[in-house]
PDB file of C-alpha atoms in Angstrom:
ATOM      1  CA  MET A   1      10.310   4.446 -73.986  1.00  0.00           C
ATOM      2  CA  LYS A   2      13.248   6.484 -73.585  1.00  0.00           C
ATOM      3  CA  SER A   3      14.269   9.590 -75.515  1.00  0.00           C
ATOM      4  CA  TYR A   4      17.111   7.793 -77.993  1.00  0.00           C
ATOM      5  CA  GLN A   5      14.182   5.230 -78.371  1.00  0.00           C
ATOM      6  CA  GLU A   6      12.010   7.516 -79.167  1.00  0.00           C
ATOM      7  CA  VAL A   7      14.324   9.500 -81.640  1.00  0.00           C
ATOM      8  CA  TYR A   8      14.753   6.200 -83.312  1.00  0.00           C
ATOM      9  CA  LYS A   9      11.464   5.803 -84.274  1.00  0.00           C
ATOM     10  CA  ILE A  10      10.712   9.156 -85.771  1.00  0.00           C
ATOM     11  CA  LEU A  11      14.302   8.638 -87.873  1.00  0.00           C
ATOM     12  CA  ALA A  12      13.049   5.100 -88.607  1.00  0.00           C
ATOM     13  CA  SER A  13      10.036   6.280 -89.769  1.00  0.00           C
ATOM     14  CA  GLU A  14      11.270   8.850 -92.422  1.00  0.00           C
ATOM     15  CA  THR A  15      13.072   8.152 -95.525  1.00  0.00           C
ATOM     16  CA  ASP A  16      14.903  11.528 -95.504  1.00  0.00           C
ATOM     17  CA  TYR A  17      16.434  14.008 -93.399  1.00  0.00           C
ATOM     18  CA  VAL A  18      14.445  15.428 -90.183  1.00  0.00           C
ATOM     19  CA  SER A  19      15.103  18.521 -88.328  1.00  0.00           C
ATOM     20  CA  GLY A  20      16.036  18.726 -85.329  1.00  0.00           C
ATOM     21  CA  GLU A  21      14.005  20.989 -84.398  1.00  0.00           C
ATOM     22  CA  LYS A  22      10.634  18.885 -85.909  1.00  0.00           C
ATOM     23  CA  ILE A  23      12.289  15.870 -83.539  1.00  0.00           C
ATOM     24  CA  GLY A  24      12.009  18.450 -80.463  1.00  0.00           C
ATOM     25  CA  ASP A  25       8.681  19.496 -81.476  1.00  0.00           C
ATOM     26  CA  LEU A  26       7.355  15.901 -81.875  1.00  0.00           C
ATOM     27  CA  LEU A  27       8.622  14.896 -78.665  1.00  0.00           C
ATOM     28  CA  ASN A  28       9.347  18.042 -76.634  1.00  0.00           C
ATOM     29  CA  LEU A  29      13.049  17.788 -75.917  1.00  0.00           C
ATOM     30  CA  SER A  30      15.878  20.389 -76.130  1.00  0.00           C
ATOM     31  CA  ARG A  31      18.575  20.022 -78.989  1.00  0.00           C
ATOM     32  CA  THR A  32      20.912  18.778 -76.628  1.00  0.00           C
ATOM     33  CA  SER A  33      18.719  15.949 -75.335  1.00  0.00           C
ATOM     34  CA  ILE A  34      18.337  15.050 -79.400  1.00  0.00           C
ATOM     35  CA  TRP A  35      22.115  15.405 -79.606  1.00  0.00           C
ATOM     36  CA  LYS A  36      22.698  13.189 -76.901  1.00  0.00           C
ATOM     37  CA  ALA A  37      19.931  10.598 -77.922  1.00  0.00           C
ATOM     38  CA  ILE A  38      21.932  10.531 -81.535  1.00  0.00           C
ATOM     39  CA  GLN A  39      24.733   9.771 -80.069  1.00  0.00           C
ATOM     40  CA  ARG A  40      23.320   6.643 -78.155  1.00  0.00           C
ATOM     41  CA  LEU A  41      22.053   5.512 -81.319  1.00  0.00           C
ATOM     42  CA  GLN A  42      25.339   5.899 -82.931  1.00  0.00           C
ATOM     43  CA  GLN A  43      26.924   4.194 -80.241  1.00  0.00           C
ATOM     44  CA  GLU A  44      24.538   1.407 -80.314  1.00  0.00           C
ATOM     45  CA  GLY A  45      26.125   0.377 -83.815  1.00  0.00           C
ATOM     46  CA  LEU A  46      23.432   2.956 -85.851  1.00  0.00           C
ATOM     47  CA  GLU A  47      24.552   4.703 -88.854  1.00  0.00           C
ATOM     48  CA  ILE A  48      23.224   8.171 -89.143  1.00  0.00           C
ATOM     49  CA  ASP A  49      24.138  10.808 -90.911  1.00  0.00           C
ATOM     50  CA  SER A  50      23.744  14.761 -90.425  1.00  0.00           C
ATOM     51  CA  ILE A  51      23.733  17.651 -92.114  1.00  0.00           C
ATOM     52  CA  LYS A  52      23.582  21.086 -91.322  1.00  0.00           C
ATOM     53  CA  ASN A  53      19.937  22.805 -91.572  1.00  0.00           C
ATOM     54  CA  ARG A  54      18.670  19.409 -92.809  1.00  0.00           C
ATOM     55  CA  GLY A  55      18.632  17.605 -89.576  1.00  0.00           C
ATOM     56  CA  TYR A  56      19.526  13.677 -89.318  1.00  0.00           C
ATOM     57  CA  LYS A  57      18.980  10.449 -91.470  1.00  0.00           C
ATOM     58  CA  LEU A  58      19.014   7.155 -90.486  1.00  0.00           C
ATOM     59  CA  LEU A  59      21.492   4.753 -93.050  1.00  0.00           C
ATOM     60  CA  GLN A  60      21.374   1.725 -92.001  1.00  0.00           C
ATOM     61  CA  GLY A  61      20.754  -0.052 -88.102  1.00  0.00           C
ATOM     62  CA  ASP A  62      17.952  -0.372 -86.101  1.00  0.00           C
ATOM     63  CA  LEU A  63      17.285  -0.611 -82.177  1.00  0.00           C
ATOM     64  CA  ILE A  64      16.006  -3.652 -80.713  1.00  0.00           C
ATOM     65  CA  LEU A  65      12.433  -2.230 -78.766  1.00  0.00           C
ATOM     66  CA  PRO A  66      10.868  -5.439 -76.618  1.00  0.00           C
ATOM     67  CA  GLN A  67       7.888  -3.480 -76.104  1.00  0.00           C
ATOM     68  CA  GLU A  68       7.216  -3.553 -79.597  1.00  0.00           C
ATOM     69  CA  ILE A  69       7.765  -6.996 -79.732  1.00  0.00           C
ATOM     70  CA  ASP A  70       6.015  -7.699 -76.639  1.00  0.00           C
ATOM     71  CA  ALA A  71       2.801  -6.331 -78.126  1.00  0.00           C
ATOM     72  CA  ASN A  72       3.216  -7.540 -81.262  1.00  0.00           C
ATOM     73  CA  SER A  73       3.519 -10.789 -80.452  1.00  0.00           C
ATOM     74  CA  PRO A  74       1.720 -13.529 -78.323  1.00  0.00           C
ATOM     75  CA  ILE A  75       4.710 -13.791 -75.801  1.00  0.00           C
ATOM     76  CA  SER A  76       6.561 -11.748 -72.757  1.00  0.00           C
ATOM     77  CA  VAL A  77       9.725 -10.010 -73.240  1.00  0.00           C
ATOM     78  CA  GLN A  78      12.786  -9.960 -70.912  1.00  0.00           C
ATOM     79  CA  PHE A  79      15.291  -7.979 -72.744  1.00  0.00           C
ATOM     80  CA  LYS A  80      19.390  -7.538 -71.750  1.00  0.00           C
ATOM     81  CA  PRO A  81      21.759  -5.766 -74.007  1.00  0.00           C
ATOM     82  CA  ILE A  82      24.304  -7.320 -73.364  1.00  0.00           C
ATOM     83  CA  THR A  83      24.147 -11.247 -71.494  1.00  0.00           C
ATOM     84  CA  LYS A  84      25.844 -14.169 -71.013  1.00  0.00           C
ATOM     85  CA  SER A  85      23.679 -16.346 -72.985  1.00  0.00           C
ATOM     86  CA  THR A  86      19.822 -15.917 -73.373  1.00  0.00           C
ATOM     87  CA  GLN A  87      19.829 -19.811 -72.874  1.00  0.00           C
ATOM     88  CA  SER A  88      21.414 -18.929 -69.560  1.00  0.00           C
ATOM     89  CA  ASP A  89      19.031 -16.254 -69.175  1.00  0.00           C
ATOM     90  CA  ALA A  90      15.790 -18.811 -69.703  1.00  0.00           C
ATOM     91  CA  LYS A  91      17.580 -21.257 -67.311  1.00  0.00           C
ATOM     92  CA  GLU A  92      17.935 -18.916 -64.441  1.00  0.00           C
ATOM     93  CA  ALA A  93      14.599 -17.398 -64.323  1.00  0.00           C
ATOM     94  CA  MET A  94      13.093 -20.842 -64.827  1.00  0.00           C
ATOM     95  CA  GLU A  95      14.753 -21.796 -61.470  1.00  0.00           C
ATOM     96  CA  VAL A  96      13.218 -19.202 -59.663  1.00  0.00           C
ATOM     97  CA  GLY A  97       9.267 -19.956 -60.430  1.00  0.00           C
ATOM     98  CA  ALA A  98       9.473 -18.100 -63.731  1.00  0.00           C
ATOM     99  CA  LYS A  99       5.980 -18.036 -66.030  1.00  0.00           C
ATOM    100  CA  GLY A 100       6.414 -20.157 -69.242  1.00  0.00           C
ATOM    101  CA  ASP A 101       5.837 -18.243 -73.030  1.00  0.00           C
ATOM    102  CA  THR A 102       8.214 -15.860 -72.395  1.00  0.00           C
ATOM    103  CA  LEU A 103      11.424 -14.338 -74.334  1.00  0.00           C
ATOM    104  CA  TYR A 104      14.939 -13.858 -73.557  1.00  0.00           C
ATOM    105  CA  LEU A 105      15.990 -11.245 -75.882  1.00  0.00           C
ATOM    106  CA  SER A 106      19.670  -9.794 -76.505  1.00  0.00           C
ATOM    107  CA  THR A 107      21.537  -8.040 -78.817  1.00  0.00           C
ATOM    108  CA  SER A 108      25.204  -9.472 -77.766  1.00  0.00           C
ATOM    109  CA  GLN A 109      26.179 -12.404 -76.129  1.00  0.00           C
ATOM    110  CA  THR A 110      29.727 -13.106 -74.275  1.00  0.00           C
ATOM    111  CA  MET A 111      29.247 -17.170 -73.672  1.00  0.00           C
ATOM    112  CA  GLY A 112      26.796 -17.899 -76.804  1.00  0.00           C
ATOM    113  CA  HIS A 113      26.834 -21.735 -77.529  1.00  0.00           C
ATOM    114  CA  GLY A 114      25.265 -23.912 -79.890  1.00  0.00           C
ATOM    115  CA  ARG A 115      24.856 -27.929 -79.990  1.00  0.00           C
ATOM    116  CA  PHE A 116      27.630 -29.560 -78.486  1.00  0.00           C
ATOM    117  CA  GLN A 117      28.531 -26.338 -76.223  1.00  0.00           C
ATOM    118  CA  ARG A 118      30.226 -25.024 -79.774  1.00  0.00           C
ATOM    119  CA  PRO A 119      30.892 -21.251 -78.999  1.00  0.00           C
ATOM    120  CA  TYR A 120      27.863 -19.273 -81.122  1.00  0.00           C
ATOM    121  CA  TYR A 121      29.384 -16.200 -83.011  1.00  0.00           C
ATOM    122  CA  SER A 122      27.604 -13.453 -81.592  1.00  0.00           C
ATOM    123  CA  PRO A 123      28.984  -9.969 -82.514  1.00  0.00           C
ATOM    124  CA  GLU A 124      27.591  -7.051 -80.491  1.00  0.00           C
ATOM    125  CA  GLN A 125      25.465  -5.104 -83.739  1.00  0.00           C
ATOM    126  CA  GLY A 126      23.295  -7.502 -86.320  1.00  0.00           C
ATOM    127  CA  GLY A 127      22.401 -10.322 -84.529  1.00  0.00           C
ATOM    128  CA  ILE A 128      19.377 -11.492 -83.148  1.00  0.00           C
ATOM    129  CA  TYR A 129      19.658 -13.965 -80.011  1.00  0.00           C
ATOM    130  CA  MET A 130      16.286 -15.075 -78.292  1.00  0.00           C
ATOM    131  CA  SER A 131      15.118 -18.008 -76.124  1.00  0.00           C
ATOM    132  CA  LEU A 132      11.888 -18.853 -75.697  1.00  0.00           C
ATOM    133  CA  HIS A 133      10.542 -20.902 -72.104  1.00  0.00           C
ATOM    134  CA  ILE A 134       7.887 -23.005 -72.535  1.00  0.00           C
ATOM    135  CA  LYS A 135       6.256 -25.263 -69.866  1.00  0.00           C
ATOM    136  CA  PRO A 136       4.504 -28.204 -71.567  1.00  0.00           C
ATOM    137  CA  ASN A 137       3.922 -30.550 -68.733  1.00  0.00           C
ATOM    138  CA  LEU A 138       3.914 -33.469 -71.216  1.00  0.00           C
ATOM    139  CA  PRO A 139       5.500 -37.168 -71.135  1.00  0.00           C
ATOM    140  CA  TYR A 140       8.476 -36.906 -72.958  1.00  0.00           C
ATOM    141  CA  ASP A 141       6.799 -39.048 -76.197  1.00  0.00           C
ATOM    142  CA  ALA A 142       4.091 -36.693 -76.597  1.00  0.00           C
ATOM    143  CA  LEU A 143       6.216 -33.538 -76.820  1.00  0.00           C
ATOM    144  CA  PRO A 144       6.123 -31.540 -80.397  1.00  0.00           C
ATOM    145  CA  ALA A 145       8.802 -30.817 -82.235  1.00  0.00           C
ATOM    146  CA  TYR A 146       9.676 -27.960 -81.101  1.00  0.00           C
ATOM    147  CA  THR A 147      12.862 -27.346 -83.190  1.00  0.00           C
ATOM    148  CA  LEU A 148      11.452 -28.389 -86.455  1.00  0.00           C
ATOM    149  CA  LEU A 149       8.434 -25.886 -85.213  1.00  0.00           C
ATOM    150  CA  THR A 150      10.888 -23.222 -84.713  1.00  0.00           C
ATOM    151  CA  ALA A 151      12.665 -23.900 -88.170  1.00  0.00           C
ATOM    152  CA  GLY A 152       9.054 -23.764 -90.353  1.00  0.00           C
ATOM    153  CA  ALA A 153       8.233 -20.539 -88.648  1.00  0.00           C
ATOM    154  CA  ILE A 154      11.274 -18.811 -88.884  1.00  0.00           C
ATOM    155  CA  TYR A 155      11.337 -19.774 -92.603  1.00  0.00           C
ATOM    156  CA  LYS A 156       7.865 -18.641 -93.100  1.00  0.00           C
ATOM    157  CA  ALA A 157       7.972 -15.473 -90.936  1.00  0.00           C
ATOM    158  CA  ILE A 158      11.076 -14.463 -93.747  1.00  0.00           C
ATOM    159  CA  LYS A 159       9.216 -15.424 -95.995  1.00  0.00           C
ATOM    160  CA  ASN A 160       5.916 -13.187 -95.061  1.00  0.00           C
ATOM    161  CA  LEU A 161       7.943 -10.323 -94.479  1.00  0.00           C
ATOM    162  CA  CYS A 162      10.748 -10.472 -97.636  1.00  0.00           C
ATOM    163  CA  LEU A 163       9.617 -12.879 -99.873  1.00  0.00           C
ATOM    164  CA  ILE A 164      12.762 -14.916 -99.212  1.00  0.00           C
ATOM    165  CA  ASP A 165      13.316 -18.263 -99.500  1.00  0.00           C
ATOM    166  CA  VAL A 166      15.564 -20.014 -97.086  1.00  0.00           C
ATOM    167  CA  ASP A 167      16.976 -23.781 -96.937  1.00  0.00           C
ATOM    168  CA  ILE A 168      16.962 -25.918 -94.238  1.00  0.00           C
ATOM    169  CA  LYS A 169      19.653 -28.581 -92.891  1.00  0.00           C
ATOM    170  CA  TRP A 170      18.565 -31.473 -90.302  1.00  0.00           C
ATOM    171  CA  VAL A 171      18.239 -31.225 -87.867  1.00  0.00           C
ATOM    172  CA  ASN A 172      18.429 -27.038 -86.621  1.00  0.00           C
ATOM    173  CA  ASP A 173      20.043 -25.291 -88.864  1.00  0.00           C
ATOM    174  CA  ILE A 174      19.207 -22.144 -91.353  1.00  0.00           C
ATOM    175  CA  TYR A 175      21.116 -21.762 -94.554  1.00  0.00           C
ATOM    176  CA  LEU A 176      20.777 -19.025 -97.821  1.00  0.00           C
ATOM    177  CA  HIS A 177      23.353 -19.554-100.638  1.00  0.00           C
ATOM    178  CA  GLN A 178      24.606 -22.379 -98.950  1.00  0.00           C
ATOM    179  CA  LYS A 179      25.677 -20.372 -96.004  1.00  0.00           C
ATOM    180  CA  LYS A 180      24.510 -21.121 -92.220  1.00  0.00           C
ATOM    181  CA  ILE A 181      22.744 -17.994 -91.052  1.00  0.00           C
ATOM    182  CA  ALA A 182      20.648 -19.200 -88.235  1.00  0.00           C
ATOM    183  CA  GLY A 183      20.984 -21.952 -85.086  1.00  0.00           C
ATOM    184  CA  ILE A 184      18.421 -23.708 -83.126  1.00  0.00           C
ATOM    185  CA  LEU A 185      19.628 -25.215 -79.591  1.00  0.00           C
ATOM    186  CA  THR A 186      16.538 -26.908 -77.596  1.00  0.00           C
ATOM    187  CA  GLU A 187      16.657 -27.791 -74.525  1.00  0.00           C
ATOM    188  CA  ALA A 188      14.111 -29.585 -71.869  1.00  0.00           C
ATOM    189  CA  ILE A 189      14.056 -29.809 -68.445  1.00  0.00           C
ATOM    190  CA  THR A 190      12.099 -33.254 -66.859  1.00  0.00           C
ATOM    191  CA  SER A 191      10.281 -33.808 -63.599  1.00  0.00           C
ATOM    192  CA  VAL A 192      11.990 -36.980 -61.505  1.00  0.00           C
ATOM    193  CA  GLU A 193       8.988 -36.758 -59.651  1.00  0.00           C
ATOM    194  CA  THR A 194       6.143 -37.034 -62.499  1.00  0.00           C
ATOM    195  CA  GLY A 195       8.291 -38.158 -65.112  1.00  0.00           C
ATOM    196  CA  LEU A 196       6.676 -35.013 -67.281  1.00  0.00           C
ATOM    197  CA  VAL A 197       9.057 -32.810 -69.546  1.00  0.00           C
ATOM    198  CA  THR A 198       8.036 -29.588 -67.515  1.00  0.00           C
ATOM    199  CA  ASP A 199      10.165 -26.887 -69.173  1.00  0.00           C
ATOM    200  CA  VAL A 200      11.828 -26.512 -72.501  1.00  0.00           C
ATOM    201  CA  ILE A 201      13.968 -23.530 -73.419  1.00  0.00           C
ATOM    202  CA  ILE A 202      14.075 -22.848 -77.601  1.00  0.00           C
ATOM    203  CA  GLY A 203      17.076 -20.928 -78.520  1.00  0.00           C
ATOM    204  CA  VAL A 204      17.497 -18.977 -81.554  1.00  0.00           C
ATOM    205  CA  GLY A 205      20.790 -17.263 -83.107  1.00  0.00           C
ATOM    206  CA  ILE A 206      20.335 -15.652 -86.603  1.00  0.00           C
ATOM    207  CA  ASN A 207      22.824 -13.885 -88.298  1.00  0.00           C
ATOM    208  CA  PHE A 208      20.100 -10.858 -89.587  1.00  0.00           C
ATOM    209  CA  SER A 209      22.092  -7.940 -90.893  1.00  0.00           C
ATOM    210  CA  ILE A 210      25.944  -9.023 -90.485  1.00  0.00           C
ATOM    211  CA  SER A 211      28.944  -8.037 -92.915  1.00  0.00           C
ATOM    212  CA  ASP A 212      32.044  -8.809 -91.244  1.00  0.00           C
ATOM    213  CA  PHE A 213      32.673 -12.370 -90.042  1.00  0.00           C
ATOM    214  CA  PRO A 214      36.095 -14.383 -87.917  1.00  0.00           C
ATOM    215  CA  LYS A 215      38.155 -15.427 -90.675  1.00  0.00           C
ATOM    216  CA  GLU A 216      37.509 -19.172 -89.828  1.00  0.00           C
ATOM    217  CA  LEU A 217      34.050 -18.437 -90.701  1.00  0.00           C
ATOM    218  CA  ILE A 218      34.298 -17.009 -93.611  1.00  0.00           C
ATOM    219  CA  ASN A 219      33.087 -19.820 -95.853  1.00  0.00           C
ATOM    220  CA  LYS A 220      30.504 -21.471 -93.610  1.00  0.00           C
ATOM    221  CA  ALA A 221      28.284 -18.515 -91.887  1.00  0.00           C
ATOM    222  CA  GLY A 222      26.470 -16.019 -93.940  1.00  0.00           C
ATOM    223  CA  SER A 223      23.860 -13.182 -92.952  1.00  0.00           C
ATOM    224  CA  LEU A 224      19.629 -12.860 -93.881  1.00  0.00           C
ATOM    225  CA  PHE A 225      20.997  -9.196 -94.950  1.00  0.00           C
ATOM    226  CA  THR A 226      23.870  -7.381 -96.334  1.00  0.00           C
ATOM    227  CA  PRO A 227      23.165  -3.658 -94.558  1.00  0.00           C
ATOM    228  CA  PRO A 228      21.230  -1.930 -95.205  1.00  0.00           C
ATOM    229  CA  ALA A 229      18.352  -4.226 -93.822  1.00  0.00           C
ATOM    230  CA  PRO A 230      14.749  -3.546 -95.098  1.00  0.00           C
ATOM    231  CA  ILE A 231      13.066  -4.404 -92.424  1.00  0.00           C
ATOM    232  CA  THR A 232      13.907  -4.153 -88.659  1.00  0.00           C
ATOM    233  CA  ARG A 233      14.908  -6.956 -85.822  1.00  0.00           C
ATOM    234  CA  ASN A 234      11.860  -6.425 -83.801  1.00  0.00           C
ATOM    235  CA  GLU A 235       9.550  -7.241 -87.526  1.00  0.00           C
ATOM    236  CA  LEU A 236      11.375 -10.282 -87.523  1.00  0.00           C
ATOM    237  CA  ILE A 237      10.886 -11.751 -84.054  1.00  0.00           C
ATOM    238  CA  ALA A 238       7.741 -10.979 -83.223  1.00  0.00           C
ATOM    239  CA  GLU A 239       6.662 -12.576 -86.928  1.00  0.00           C
ATOM    240  CA  ILE A 240       8.785 -15.725 -85.828  1.00  0.00           C
ATOM    241  CA  TRP A 241       6.731 -16.500 -82.739  1.00  0.00           C
ATOM    242  CA  LYS A 242       3.247 -15.269 -83.978  1.00  0.00           C
ATOM    243  CA  CYS A 243       4.226 -17.979 -87.121  1.00  0.00           C
ATOM    244  CA  PHE A 244       4.733 -20.224 -84.302  1.00  0.00           C
ATOM    245  CA  TYR A 245       2.251 -20.039 -81.819  1.00  0.00           C
ATOM    246  CA  GLU A 246      -0.262 -19.410 -84.702  1.00  0.00           C
ATOM    247  CA  THR A 247       0.645 -21.267 -87.352  1.00  0.00           C
ATOM    248  CA  GLU A 248      -0.813 -25.700 -87.229  1.00  0.00           C
ATOM    249  CA  ALA A 249       1.887 -27.939 -86.269  1.00  0.00           C
ATOM    250  CA  ASP A 250       1.477 -29.331 -89.453  1.00  0.00           C
ATOM    251  CA  GLU A 251       1.427 -26.443 -91.660  1.00  0.00           C
ATOM    252  CA  LEU A 252       5.108 -26.041 -90.179  1.00  0.00           C
ATOM    253  CA  LEU A 253       6.177 -29.402 -90.548  1.00  0.00           C
ATOM    254  CA  TYR A 254       5.067 -29.180 -94.441  1.00  0.00           C
ATOM    255  CA  LEU A 255       7.126 -25.967 -94.815  1.00  0.00           C
ATOM    256  CA  TYR A 256      10.086 -27.680 -92.674  1.00  0.00           C
ATOM    257  CA  LYS A 257      10.075 -31.105 -95.205  1.00  0.00           C
ATOM    258  CA  LYS A 258       9.290 -28.770 -98.246  1.00  0.00           C
ATOM    259  CA  ARG A 259      12.701 -26.490 -97.539  1.00  0.00           C
ATOM    260  CA  SER A 260      15.075 -29.367 -96.411  1.00  0.00           C
ATOM    261  CA  ILE A 261      18.185 -29.638 -98.149  1.00  0.00           C
ATOM    262  CA  VAL A 262      18.602 -33.073 -97.548  1.00  0.00           C
ATOM    263  CA  LEU A 263      15.738 -35.082 -98.263  1.00  0.00           C
ATOM    264  CA  GLY A 264      16.558 -36.542-101.174  1.00  0.00           C
ATOM    265  CA  LYS A 265      20.348 -36.294-101.169  1.00  0.00           C
ATOM    266  CA  GLU A 266      23.182 -38.476-100.551  1.00  0.00           C
ATOM    267  CA  VAL A 267      24.571 -37.903 -96.362  1.00  0.00           C
ATOM    268  CA  SER A 268      27.322 -39.160 -94.530  1.00  0.00           C
ATOM    269  CA  PHE A 269      27.144 -39.488 -90.816  1.00  0.00           C
ATOM    270  CA  VAL A 270      29.366 -41.471 -87.936  1.00  0.00           C
ATOM    271  CA  GLN A 271      27.927 -43.650 -85.351  1.00  0.00           C
ATOM    272  CA  GLU A 272      30.222 -45.129 -83.371  1.00  0.00           C
ATOM    273  CA  HIS A 273      33.431 -44.122 -84.763  1.00  0.00           C
ATOM    274  CA  GLN A 274      32.029 -45.167 -88.033  1.00  0.00           C
ATOM    275  CA  THR A 275      31.028 -43.644 -91.141  1.00  0.00           C
ATOM    276  CA  PHE A 276      27.976 -44.509 -93.303  1.00  0.00           C
ATOM    277  CA  THR A 277      26.582 -42.963 -96.203  1.00  0.00           C
ATOM    278  CA  GLY A 278      22.576 -43.173 -97.595  1.00  0.00           C
ATOM    279  CA  LYS A 279      20.273 -41.446 -99.405  1.00  0.00           C
ATOM    280  CA  ALA A 280      17.959 -38.811 -96.858  1.00  0.00           C
ATOM    281  CA  CYS A 281      14.211 -40.603 -97.949  1.00  0.00           C
ATOM    282  CA  ASP A 282      12.018 -38.691 -94.946  1.00  0.00           C
ATOM    283  CA  ILE A 283      11.640 -36.585 -92.057  1.00  0.00           C
ATOM    284  CA  SER A 284       8.968 -38.158 -89.571  1.00  0.00           C
ATOM    285  CA  ASP A 285       7.049 -35.643 -87.370  1.00  0.00           C
ATOM    286  CA  LYS A 286       8.853 -36.136 -84.309  1.00  0.00           C
ATOM    287  CA  GLY A 287      11.801 -35.182 -86.477  1.00  0.00           C
ATOM    288  CA  GLN A 288      13.789 -38.206 -87.319  1.00  0.00           C
ATOM    289  CA  LEU A 289      15.643 -38.570 -90.540  1.00  0.00           C
ATOM    290  CA  GLN A 290      14.970 -42.007 -92.018  1.00  0.00           C
ATOM    291  CA  VAL A 291      18.327 -42.797 -94.061  1.00  0.00           C
ATOM    292  CA  GLN A 292      18.845 -45.701 -96.636  1.00  0.00           C
ATOM    293  CA  LEU A 293      22.008 -47.025 -96.600  1.00  0.00           C
ATOM    294  CA  SER A 294      24.399 -47.720 -99.339  1.00  0.00           C
ATOM    295  CA  ASP A 295      23.315 -52.144 -98.836  1.00  0.00           C
ATOM    296  CA  GLY A 296      19.658 -51.148 -98.779  1.00  0.00           C
ATOM    297  CA  ASN A 297      18.577 -50.888 -95.312  1.00  0.00           C
ATOM    298  CA  ILE A 298      16.828 -48.099 -93.426  1.00  0.00           C
ATOM    299  CA  ILE A 299      17.067 -46.480 -90.547  1.00  0.00           C
ATOM    300  CA  TRP A 300      16.299 -43.761 -88.475  1.00  0.00           C
ATOM    301  CA  LEU A 301      18.658 -40.981 -87.200  1.00  0.00           C
ATOM    302  CA  ASN A 302      17.111 -39.033 -84.145  1.00  0.00           C
ATOM    303  CA  SER A 303      19.969 -36.879 -83.339  1.00  0.00           C
ATOM    304  CA  GLY A 304      23.712 -36.239 -84.461  1.00  0.00           C
ATOM    305  CA  GLU A 305      24.888 -34.396 -87.366  1.00  0.00           C
ATOM    306  CA  ILE A 306      25.120 -35.275 -91.299  1.00  0.00           C
ATOM    307  CA  SER A 307      26.743 -33.838 -94.268  1.00  0.00           C
ATOM    308  CA  LEU A 308      25.735 -33.320 -97.496  1.00  0.00           C
ATOM    309  CA  THR A 309      27.922 -35.297-100.248  1.00  0.00           C
ATOM    310  CA  LYS A 310      27.090 -32.724-102.565  1.00  0.00           C
ATOM    311  CA  TRP A 311      24.728 -29.372-102.403  1.00  0.00           C
TER     312      TRP A 311
END
């Protein structure tokens, strides 16, 4: 672990000011090395106060520590501070034979995107951007509903750590106070030879502790926390994937339906350039949404977008 990461861990574990002398004694570092570490942490976006004769205090912000996530979750972690997108990182690794159960993680994306290739707002500070590569080797019809399971795991992890109830909008969005705080993008790769789905990449973007959004997103996007956050991104990331791997699928699907903001509501959607409205009645274990149309007919939506008539 690098010096600035070690200094961060000490500051994060203290609630009061820590003297440079104490940090130096604990880490066997010179005052100059400590000062450089503090500078690096500030460059990473952490807010650190310093008072003469008292030392340093972490006011807000955290540092991604991939080795901690790796140690506290059932996955391997590959980390880039800045990347084009974690989905691209996962695909590139997959193409050269990387093993599954690997998380590709970053604190900033330059070309992050969601469904339909829409740009995904990925600021340099306060977000979580990650893509999990798994190798199911299953027929398409036998695949679990990975998007739903991931959403259920996100809900459970946040509830476990913070006692906060977030909401889920079919099919892949997490909401808090009627604003989107997270999105999920699941992509599958099928073998032409065997017909099996060999690889799945589950991309997750979370607005963890972001205070400023572009003008066009202010009324749509929210953040899990307003800085300072009561937990670290490391804790939440590890907990999400622990919940994903260690919770029974039935429980995660139950949580997904329990926190759904569309079930029982009137929704609208577009098919073949025509707008339909109806009541969202159920969500299947495969992720399909059952809608009873205004004419009484019942249909199942496999994908696409819906709009809520009322929250």
